[in-house]
């Protein structure tokens, strides 16, 4: 049976004397009736596709709506010619988050992690870090397991869908998954991974899903940037020894409660938020949506 709590993953770590990622892999093998080698092969393919999706960005491609496409290129040009406030590494994370969101809007292959609308958060952090610091590939694949385990628990206790939980369920979940994953890459303990995830989720709790004209473009693409940068901040706090006073499973439960209380107009219906701003309505009318 799939893990129902992050505490369950941590309990297995203690019981079997394994790392967090390994506890997730073992559950994957048991639930799907596959060997550890086959599980690793599948996750390696996922990681490979994630890297490829970043590389597939075409700076000249524009979505059919004309709303997005060039943002990744613009961020690259800015970083190369100016001194970004966030510094070199974080500006690359921002650029890659934008590129992935644009790839999704331009119908290129992406890895839904956990959803297509939030596909930029994890690769922006993991692929950028891998390229920048030359980490062993196995470490990154292990981090993918960490993220998968966190995502599984969120799916079981709350939601990963904007239509049922708002954008906190998509960008928020991706941010929590990425925070725990990069924390593991940096050698954080399983407790620090939990704190990183909890802080990332709390920072984005209540985030609404309000796509302009019903498209996963505005404000979705730029929200991937917010999720990625938030994940880095949460991971750094956890690695510094800063703890979430609310345990991660309780944060996930609170997130689920907030999602259920969120008005339907703020859950992917384009009936509220920026979708019904004067400009949002103007865009929708122009596109015939």
Short mmCIF file of C-alpha atoms in Angstrom, two decimals:
data_model
loop_
_atom_site.label_atom_id
_atom_site.label_comp_id
_atom_site.label_asym_id
_atom_site.label_seq_id
_atom_site.Cartn_x
_atom_site.Cartn_y
_atom_site.Cartn_z
CA UNK A 1 0.00 0.00 0.00
CA UNK A 2 1.32 3.46 -0.92
CA UNK A 3 2.67 5.62 1.89
CA UNK A 4 -0.02 7.67 3.57
CA UNK A 5 2.36 9.88 5.55
CA UNK A 6 5.88 11.23 5.44
CA UNK A 7 6.18 9.84 8.96
CA UNK A 8 5.57 6.37 7.50
CA UNK A 9 8.51 6.82 5.13
CA UNK A 10 10.70 7.97 7.99
CA UNK A 11 9.57 5.05 10.15
CA UNK A 12 10.62 2.63 7.43
CA UNK A 13 13.98 4.36 7.20
CA UNK A 14 14.49 3.62 10.90
CA UNK A 15 13.07 0.10 10.76
CA UNK A 16 15.07 -1.06 7.72
CA UNK A 17 18.13 1.13 8.23
CA UNK A 18 17.78 2.75 4.80
CA UNK A 19 17.85 6.30 3.43
CA UNK A 20 14.68 8.20 2.60
CA UNK A 21 15.01 7.65 -1.15
CA UNK A 22 15.52 3.92 -0.67
CA UNK A 23 12.41 3.60 1.46
CA UNK A 24 10.45 5.18 -1.40
CA UNK A 25 12.03 2.87 -3.95
CA UNK A 26 11.26 -0.23 -1.88
CA UNK A 27 7.60 0.76 -1.66
CA UNK A 28 7.56 1.33 -5.43
CA UNK A 29 8.90 -2.18 -5.97
CA UNK A 30 6.39 -3.75 -3.60
CA UNK A 31 3.37 -1.87 -4.94
CA UNK A 32 4.19 -2.46 -8.61
CA UNK A 33 5.76 -5.91 -8.33
CA UNK A 34 9.06 -4.89 -9.90
CA UNK A 35 12.70 -5.32 -8.98
CA UNK A 36 14.88 -2.57 -7.56
CA UNK A 37 16.81 -2.58 -10.84
CA UNK A 38 13.63 -2.05 -12.87
CA UNK A 39 12.46 0.71 -10.54
CA UNK A 40 15.84 2.45 -10.86
CA UNK A 41 15.70 2.10 -14.64
CA UNK A 42 12.28 3.74 -14.75
CA UNK A 43 13.35 6.62 -12.52
CA UNK A 44 16.52 7.09 -14.56
CA UNK A 45 14.38 7.42 -17.69
CA UNK A 46 12.25 10.03 -15.93
CA UNK A 47 15.39 11.97 -14.98
CA UNK A 48 16.72 11.71 -18.55
CA UNK A 49 13.46 13.02 -19.98
CA UNK A 50 13.53 15.88 -17.48
CA UNK A 51 17.00 16.92 -18.63
CA UNK A 52 15.98 16.61 -22.27
CA UNK A 53 12.92 18.77 -21.72
CA UNK A 54 15.07 21.66 -20.48
CA UNK A 55 17.41 21.28 -23.45
CA UNK A 56 14.44 21.24 -25.86
CA UNK A 57 13.55 24.88 -25.19
CA UNK A 58 13.29 26.89 -28.39
CA UNK A 59 13.73 30.63 -27.74
CA UNK A 60 11.90 31.43 -30.97
CA UNK A 61 8.84 29.28 -30.26
CA UNK A 62 5.64 31.01 -29.12
CA UNK A 63 2.46 29.40 -27.81
CA UNK A 64 -0.58 29.42 -30.11
CA UNK A 65 -2.15 32.13 -27.97
CA UNK A 66 0.95 34.30 -28.37
CA UNK A 67 1.05 34.87 -24.62
CA UNK A 68 4.27 33.06 -23.73
CA UNK A 69 7.41 31.60 -25.26
CA UNK A 70 10.30 34.05 -25.10
CA UNK A 71 10.52 34.50 -21.33
CA UNK A 72 13.29 31.93 -20.85
CA UNK A 73 15.42 33.63 -23.49
CA UNK A 74 14.76 37.04 -21.96
CA UNK A 75 15.98 35.83 -18.58
CA UNK A 76 19.13 34.35 -20.14
CA UNK A 77 19.91 37.62 -21.92
CA UNK A 78 19.36 39.58 -18.71
CA UNK A 79 21.66 37.28 -16.73
CA UNK A 80 24.39 37.44 -19.34
CA UNK A 81 24.34 41.23 -19.62
CA UNK A 82 23.37 42.45 -16.17
CA UNK A 83 23.94 41.51 -12.53
CA UNK A 84 20.77 39.71 -11.39
CA UNK A 85 19.59 40.52 -7.89
CA UNK A 86 19.29 36.80 -7.18
CA UNK A 87 22.81 35.94 -8.35
CA UNK A 88 24.00 33.63 -11.12
CA UNK A 89 22.69 30.25 -9.91
CA UNK A 90 19.22 31.40 -8.89
CA UNK A 91 18.85 33.41 -12.11
CA UNK A 92 19.57 30.19 -14.03
CA UNK A 93 16.92 28.44 -11.96
CA UNK A 94 14.48 31.22 -12.86
CA UNK A 95 15.34 30.94 -16.55
CA UNK A 96 14.87 27.17 -16.59
CA UNK A 97 11.56 27.38 -14.75
CA UNK A 98 10.35 29.82 -17.40
CA UNK A 99 11.66 27.62 -20.22
CA UNK A 100 9.80 24.58 -18.92
CA UNK A 101 6.54 26.49 -18.53
CA UNK A 102 6.96 27.80 -22.09
CA UNK A 103 7.73 24.29 -23.34
CA UNK A 104 4.47 23.08 -21.86
CA UNK A 105 2.52 25.92 -23.47
CA UNK A 106 4.26 25.24 -26.81
CA UNK A 107 3.25 21.56 -26.67
CA UNK A 108 6.75 20.17 -26.19
CA UNK A 109 7.36 17.03 -24.14
CA UNK A 110 7.64 17.75 -20.42
CA UNK A 111 7.70 15.73 -17.20
CA UNK A 112 4.61 16.41 -15.12
CA UNK A 113 6.17 16.78 -11.69
CA UNK A 114 3.60 16.49 -10.28
CA UNK A 115 1.48 18.18 -12.99
CA UNK A 116 2.02 19.78 -16.40
CA UNK A 117 1.17 23.20 -14.99
CA UNK A 118 3.91 22.81 -12.37
CA UNK A 119 6.42 21.12 -14.68
CA UNK A 120 9.06 23.84 -14.31
CA UNK A 121 9.77 23.71 -10.59
CA UNK A 122 11.67 20.44 -10.18
CA UNK A 123 13.78 20.58 -13.37
CA UNK A 124 14.61 24.23 -12.73
CA UNK A 125 16.21 23.20 -9.44
CA UNK A 126 17.53 19.69 -10.06
CA UNK A 127 18.76 20.02 -13.66
CA UNK A 128 20.30 23.43 -13.00
CA UNK A 129 22.06 22.17 -9.88
CA UNK A 130 23.29 19.09 -11.72
CA UNK A 131 24.73 21.20 -14.52
CA UNK A 132 26.19 23.85 -12.27
CA UNK A 133 27.88 21.67 -9.67
CA UNK A 134 28.64 18.42 -11.47
CA UNK A 135 26.92 16.19 -8.95
CA UNK A 136 26.95 12.45 -9.59
CA UNK A 137 23.91 11.45 -11.61
CA UNK A 138 22.95 8.78 -9.08
CA UNK A 139 22.44 11.50 -6.46
CA UNK A 140 19.97 13.24 -8.71
CA UNK A 141 18.03 10.05 -9.37
CA UNK A 142 17.88 9.43 -5.63
CA UNK A 143 16.50 12.97 -5.28
CA UNK A 144 13.79 12.08 -7.79
CA UNK A 145 12.71 9.26 -5.47
CA UNK A 146 12.59 11.69 -2.56
CA UNK A 147 10.35 14.01 -4.56
CA UNK A 148 8.17 11.09 -5.67
CA UNK A 149 7.66 9.94 -2.09
CA UNK A 150 6.62 13.42 -0.97
CA UNK A 151 4.30 13.78 -3.95
CA UNK A 152 2.69 10.43 -3.22
CA UNK A 153 1.86 11.48 0.33
CA UNK A 154 0.45 14.84 -0.81
CA UNK A 155 -1.73 13.03 -3.35
CA UNK A 156 -3.02 10.69 -0.65
CA UNK A 157 -3.61 13.29 2.06
CA UNK A 158 -4.56 16.39 0.06
CA UNK A 159 -4.48 16.91 -3.73
CA UNK A 160 -2.18 17.49 -6.68
CA UNK A 161 -4.87 19.00 -8.91
CA UNK A 162 -5.63 22.68 -9.31
CA UNK A 163 -9.26 21.83 -10.00
CA UNK A 164 -9.68 20.35 -6.53
CA UNK A 165 -7.11 22.22 -4.44
CA UNK A 166 -6.09 25.40 -6.23
CA UNK A 167 -2.59 26.15 -7.45
CA UNK A 168 -1.22 25.33 -3.99
CA UNK A 169 -1.88 21.72 -5.04
CA UNK A 170 0.23 22.11 -8.19
CA UNK A 171 2.96 24.74 -7.77
CA UNK A 172 2.82 24.33 -3.99
CA UNK A 173 3.23 20.56 -4.16
CA UNK A 174 6.01 20.84 -6.75
CA UNK A 175 7.79 23.32 -4.50
CA UNK A 176 7.54 21.02 -1.48
CA UNK A 177 8.76 18.07 -3.51
CA UNK A 178 11.66 20.05 -4.95
CA UNK A 179 12.64 21.47 -1.55
CA UNK A 180 12.94 17.99 -0.05
CA UNK A 181 14.74 16.69 -3.14
CA UNK A 182 17.44 19.36 -3.27
CA UNK A 183 17.82 19.08 0.50
CA UNK A 184 18.69 15.40 -0.02
CA UNK A 185 21.20 16.26 -2.76
CA UNK A 186 22.93 18.62 -0.34
CA UNK A 187 23.24 15.87 2.27
CA UNK A 188 20.34 16.89 4.48
CA UNK A 189 18.84 14.45 6.94
CA UNK A 190 15.39 12.96 6.48
CA UNK A 191 14.15 15.32 9.18
CA UNK A 192 15.55 18.30 7.29
CA UNK A 193 13.85 17.08 4.12
CA UNK A 194 10.56 17.06 6.01
CA UNK A 195 11.14 20.56 7.35
CA UNK A 196 12.08 21.84 3.90
CA UNK A 197 8.90 20.43 2.39
CA UNK A 198 6.73 21.75 5.23
CA UNK A 199 8.12 25.28 4.95
CA UNK A 200 7.78 25.33 1.17
CA UNK A 201 4.15 24.19 1.39
CA UNK A 202 3.29 26.70 4.11
CA UNK A 203 4.77 29.56 2.09
CA UNK A 204 2.40 28.84 -0.83
CA UNK A 205 -0.64 27.66 1.10
CA UNK A 206 -3.82 29.21 -0.24
CA UNK A 207 -2.40 29.88 -3.72
CA UNK A 208 -5.35 29.99 -6.11
CA UNK A 209 -5.64 28.54 -9.61
CA UNK A 210 -6.87 31.30 -11.94
CA UNK A 211 -5.65 30.66 -15.50
CA UNK A 212 -6.39 33.49 -17.90
CA UNK A 213 -8.61 32.30 -20.77
CA UNK A 214 -8.39 28.79 -19.31
CA UNK A 215 -4.85 28.33 -20.63
CA UNK A 216 -1.92 27.00 -18.61
CA UNK A 217 0.10 30.09 -19.48
CA UNK A 218 -0.83 33.20 -17.48
CA UNK A 219 -0.05 33.33 -14.58
CA UNK A 220 1.07 29.69 -14.57
CA UNK A 221 4.45 29.99 -16.31
CA UNK A 222 5.76 32.65 -13.95
CA UNK A 223 4.33 30.86 -10.92
CA UNK A 224 6.77 28.05 -11.66
CA UNK A 225 9.52 30.57 -10.91
CA UNK A 226 7.91 31.41 -7.58
CA UNK A 227 7.66 27.74 -6.69
CA UNK A 228 11.30 27.08 -7.59
CA UNK A 229 12.77 30.03 -5.71
CA UNK A 230 10.54 29.26 -2.73
CA UNK A 231 11.83 25.67 -2.70
CA UNK A 232 15.44 26.86 -2.61
CA UNK A 233 14.70 29.21 0.28
CA UNK A 234 12.91 26.46 2.23
CA UNK A 235 15.75 23.99 1.62
CA UNK A 236 18.37 26.50 2.72
CA UNK A 237 16.44 27.23 5.90
CA UNK A 238 16.15 23.53 6.68
CA UNK A 239 19.83 22.92 5.97
CA UNK A 240 20.66 25.83 8.29
CA UNK A 241 18.90 23.95 11.09
CA UNK A 242 15.67 25.97 10.99
CA UNK A 243 12.69 23.74 11.72
CA UNK A 244 9.03 23.89 10.76
CA UNK A 245 7.10 24.03 14.03
CA UNK A 246 4.21 22.26 12.28
CA UNK A 247 5.12 18.70 11.18
CA UNK A 248 5.04 18.09 7.44
CA UNK A 249 2.10 15.66 7.51
CA UNK A 250 0.04 18.19 9.46
CA UNK A 251 0.97 20.90 6.97
CA UNK A 252 -0.21 18.65 4.13
CA UNK A 253 -3.47 18.05 5.98
CA UNK A 254 -3.93 21.80 6.44
CA UNK A 255 -3.24 22.30 2.75
CA UNK A 256 -5.96 19.79 1.92
CA UNK A 257 -8.40 21.58 4.22
CA UNK A 258 -7.62 24.95 2.63
CA UNK A 259 -8.14 23.46 -0.82
CA UNK A 260 -11.58 22.12 0.12
CA UNK A 261 -12.60 25.51 1.53
CA UNK A 262 -11.40 27.38 -1.53
CA UNK A 263 -14.23 28.81 -3.61
CA UNK A 264 -14.84 27.04 -6.91
CA UNK A 265 -14.08 30.28 -8.76
CA UNK A 266 -10.48 29.94 -7.60
CA UNK A 267 -10.00 26.31 -8.63
CA UNK A 268 -9.04 26.24 -12.31
CA UNK A 269 -12.40 27.51 -13.55
CA UNK A 270 -11.09 30.90 -14.73
CA UNK A 271 -14.01 32.49 -12.86
CA UNK A 272 -11.93 34.50 -10.39
CA UNK A 273 -8.52 35.93 -9.57
CA UNK A 274 -6.51 37.46 -12.41
CA UNK A 275 -8.61 35.46 -14.91
CA UNK A 276 -11.47 37.91 -14.33
CA UNK A 277 -9.35 41.05 -14.12
CA UNK A 278 -10.15 43.57 -16.88
CA UNK A 279 -7.01 42.58 -18.80
CA UNK A 280 -7.64 38.88 -18.20
CA UNK A 281 -11.15 39.18 -19.64
CA UNK A 282 -9.83 41.21 -22.57
CA UNK A 283 -7.29 38.47 -23.38
CA UNK A 284 -9.96 35.78 -23.14
CA UNK A 285 -12.27 37.70 -25.48
CA UNK A 286 -9.47 38.28 -27.99
CA UNK A 287 -8.68 34.56 -28.00
CA UNK A 288 -12.35 33.64 -28.26
CA UNK A 289 -12.29 31.75 -24.99
#
